[in-house]
Short mmCIF file of C-alpha atoms in Angstrom, two decimals:
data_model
loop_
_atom_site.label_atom_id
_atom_site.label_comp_id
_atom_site.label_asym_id
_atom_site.label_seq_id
_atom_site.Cartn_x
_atom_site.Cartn_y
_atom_site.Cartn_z
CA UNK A 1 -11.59 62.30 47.02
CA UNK A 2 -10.21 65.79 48.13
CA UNK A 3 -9.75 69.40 46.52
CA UNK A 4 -11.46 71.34 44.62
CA UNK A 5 -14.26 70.07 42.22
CA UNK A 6 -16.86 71.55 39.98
CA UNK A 7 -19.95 69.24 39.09
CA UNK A 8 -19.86 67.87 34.90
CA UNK A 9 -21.85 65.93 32.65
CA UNK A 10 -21.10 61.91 32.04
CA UNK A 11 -22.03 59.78 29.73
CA UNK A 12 -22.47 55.98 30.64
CA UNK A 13 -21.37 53.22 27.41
CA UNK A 14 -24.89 52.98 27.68
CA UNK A 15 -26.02 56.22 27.03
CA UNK A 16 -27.01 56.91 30.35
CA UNK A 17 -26.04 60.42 31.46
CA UNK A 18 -25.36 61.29 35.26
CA UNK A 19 -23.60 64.06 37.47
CA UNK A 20 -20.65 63.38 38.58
CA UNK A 21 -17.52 65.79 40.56
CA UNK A 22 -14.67 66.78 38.54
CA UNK A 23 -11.30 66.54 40.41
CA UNK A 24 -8.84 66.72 37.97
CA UNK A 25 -7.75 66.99 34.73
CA UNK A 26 -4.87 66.02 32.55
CA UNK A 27 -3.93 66.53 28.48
CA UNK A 28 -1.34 63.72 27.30
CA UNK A 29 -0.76 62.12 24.11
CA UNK A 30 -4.12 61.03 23.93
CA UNK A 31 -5.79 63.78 24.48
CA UNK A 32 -7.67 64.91 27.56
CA UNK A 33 -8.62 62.94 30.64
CA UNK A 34 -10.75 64.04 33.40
CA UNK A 35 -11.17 62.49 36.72
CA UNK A 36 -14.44 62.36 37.89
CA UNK A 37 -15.92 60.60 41.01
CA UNK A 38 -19.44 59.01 39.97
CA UNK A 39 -21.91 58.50 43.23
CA UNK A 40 -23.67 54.83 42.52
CA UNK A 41 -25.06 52.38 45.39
CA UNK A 42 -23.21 49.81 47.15
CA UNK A 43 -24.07 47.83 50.01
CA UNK A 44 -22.50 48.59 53.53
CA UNK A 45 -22.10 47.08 56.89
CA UNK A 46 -24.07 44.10 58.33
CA UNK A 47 -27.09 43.32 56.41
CA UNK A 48 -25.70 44.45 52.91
CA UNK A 49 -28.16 47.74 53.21
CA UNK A 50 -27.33 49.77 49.89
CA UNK A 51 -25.71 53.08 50.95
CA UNK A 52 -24.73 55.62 48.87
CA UNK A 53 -20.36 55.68 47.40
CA UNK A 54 -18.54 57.42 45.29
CA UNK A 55 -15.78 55.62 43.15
CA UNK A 56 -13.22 57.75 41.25
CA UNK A 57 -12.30 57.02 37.59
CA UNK A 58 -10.06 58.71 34.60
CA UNK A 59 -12.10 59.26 31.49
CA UNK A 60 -11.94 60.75 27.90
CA UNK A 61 -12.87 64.04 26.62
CA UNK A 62 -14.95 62.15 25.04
CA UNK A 63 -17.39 60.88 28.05
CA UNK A 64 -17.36 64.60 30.04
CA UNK A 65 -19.36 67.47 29.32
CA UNK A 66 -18.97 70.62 31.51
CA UNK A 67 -21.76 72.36 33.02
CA UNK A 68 -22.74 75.82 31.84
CA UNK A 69 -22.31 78.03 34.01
CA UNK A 70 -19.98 76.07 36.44
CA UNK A 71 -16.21 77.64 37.24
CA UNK A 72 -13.25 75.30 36.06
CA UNK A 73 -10.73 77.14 36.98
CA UNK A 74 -9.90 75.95 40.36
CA UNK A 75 -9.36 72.24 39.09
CA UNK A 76 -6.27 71.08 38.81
CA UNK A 77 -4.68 70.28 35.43
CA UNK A 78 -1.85 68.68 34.44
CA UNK A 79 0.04 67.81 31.51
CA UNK A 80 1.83 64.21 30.91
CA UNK A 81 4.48 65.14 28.22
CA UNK A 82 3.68 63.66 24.48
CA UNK A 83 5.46 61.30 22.83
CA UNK A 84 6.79 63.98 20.49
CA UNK A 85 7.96 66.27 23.33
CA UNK A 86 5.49 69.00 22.75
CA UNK A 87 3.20 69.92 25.36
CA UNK A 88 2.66 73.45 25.26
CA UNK A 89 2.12 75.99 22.49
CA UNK A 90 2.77 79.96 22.54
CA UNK A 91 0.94 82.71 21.44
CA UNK A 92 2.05 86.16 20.70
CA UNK A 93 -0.58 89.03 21.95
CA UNK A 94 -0.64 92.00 19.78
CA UNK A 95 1.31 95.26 20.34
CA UNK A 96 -1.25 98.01 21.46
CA UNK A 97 -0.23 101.45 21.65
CA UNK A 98 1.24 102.40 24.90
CA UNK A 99 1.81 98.70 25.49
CA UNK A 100 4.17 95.86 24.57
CA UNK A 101 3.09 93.13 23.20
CA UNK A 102 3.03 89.85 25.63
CA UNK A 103 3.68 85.82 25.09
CA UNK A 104 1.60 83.45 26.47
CA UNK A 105 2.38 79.96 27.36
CA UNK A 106 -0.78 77.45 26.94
CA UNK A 107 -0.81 73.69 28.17
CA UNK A 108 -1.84 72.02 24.10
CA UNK A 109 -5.41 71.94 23.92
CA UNK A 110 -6.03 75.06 25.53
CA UNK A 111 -5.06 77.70 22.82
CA UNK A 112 -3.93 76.99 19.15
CA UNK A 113 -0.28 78.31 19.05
CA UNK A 114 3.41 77.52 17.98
CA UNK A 115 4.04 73.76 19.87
CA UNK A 116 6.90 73.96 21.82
CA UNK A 117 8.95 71.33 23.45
CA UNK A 118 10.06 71.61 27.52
CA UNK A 119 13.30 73.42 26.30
CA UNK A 120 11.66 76.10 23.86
CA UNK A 121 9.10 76.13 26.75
CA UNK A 122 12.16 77.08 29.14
CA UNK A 123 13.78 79.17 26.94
CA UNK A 124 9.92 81.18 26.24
CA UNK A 125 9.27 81.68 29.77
CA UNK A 126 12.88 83.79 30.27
CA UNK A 127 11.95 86.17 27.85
CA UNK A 128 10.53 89.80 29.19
CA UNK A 129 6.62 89.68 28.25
CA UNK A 130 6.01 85.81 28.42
CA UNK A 131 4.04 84.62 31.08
CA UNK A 132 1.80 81.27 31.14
CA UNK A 133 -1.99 81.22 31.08
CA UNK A 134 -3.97 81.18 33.92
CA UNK A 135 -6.88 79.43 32.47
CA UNK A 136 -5.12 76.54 31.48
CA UNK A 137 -2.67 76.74 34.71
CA UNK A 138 0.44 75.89 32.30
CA UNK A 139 2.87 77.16 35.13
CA UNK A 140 1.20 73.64 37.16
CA UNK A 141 2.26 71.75 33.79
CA UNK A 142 6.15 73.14 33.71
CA UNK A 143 8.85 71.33 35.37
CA UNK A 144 10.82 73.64 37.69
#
């Protein structure tokens, strides 16, 4: 596995919690998935010594913990459009004086906001002031 990773927290069926490298991550219709490669032993070569490998898997939200103090933000996430066509939501930032007010464009699940299907996505993002959020890397998520 290649690219950027940051380090999270799994937990086994069992119980069992371990490290593991986060590659990627993804929000779809069932929510998020993460995919992590998990180091475990396997045997290698002539003689069947145990070495150590990493094998890659998708999991839920529900088996992945970040790290405190560890830096998502260079891990690449997607979105696989819903079933109901809304994959993104936008949120208006206040007017402040001297400024205009902005509207941001969040992957859903990042930032509670108006859903908004590709087209009102489209439409959003040629407006003056909207721009997508960086956390979340929506712009990754948008078809060109």
């Amino acid at each position: 596995m290649q690219g950027h990773t940051g380090r999270v927290s799994v937990t086994l069926p069992d119980g069992q919690e371990l490290r593991a490298h986060l590659y990627e991550r993804r929000y779809g219709a069932d929510g998020w998935q993460y995919r992590v490669g998990i180091t475990s032993w396997a045997p290698a070569g002539i003689g069947g010594r145990a070495e150590p490998v990493e094998h890659g898997v998708w999991l839920d939200a529900s088996h992945v913990r970040p790290l405190p103090g560890t830096d998502y933000s260079s891990i690449p996430t997607r979105t696989i459009p819903a079933a109901s066509g809304q994959s993104w939501t936008l949120k208006d930032l206040p007017h402040r004086p001297g400024h205009a007010g902005t509207r941001l464009i969040h992957v859903i699940g990042c930032h509670p906001g108006t859903p908004l299907t590709l087209d009102q996505t489209l439409d959003a993002l040629r407006q003056p002031r909207t721009v997508t959020c960086h956390t979340c890397k929506a712009a990754t998520s948008v078809p060109n």
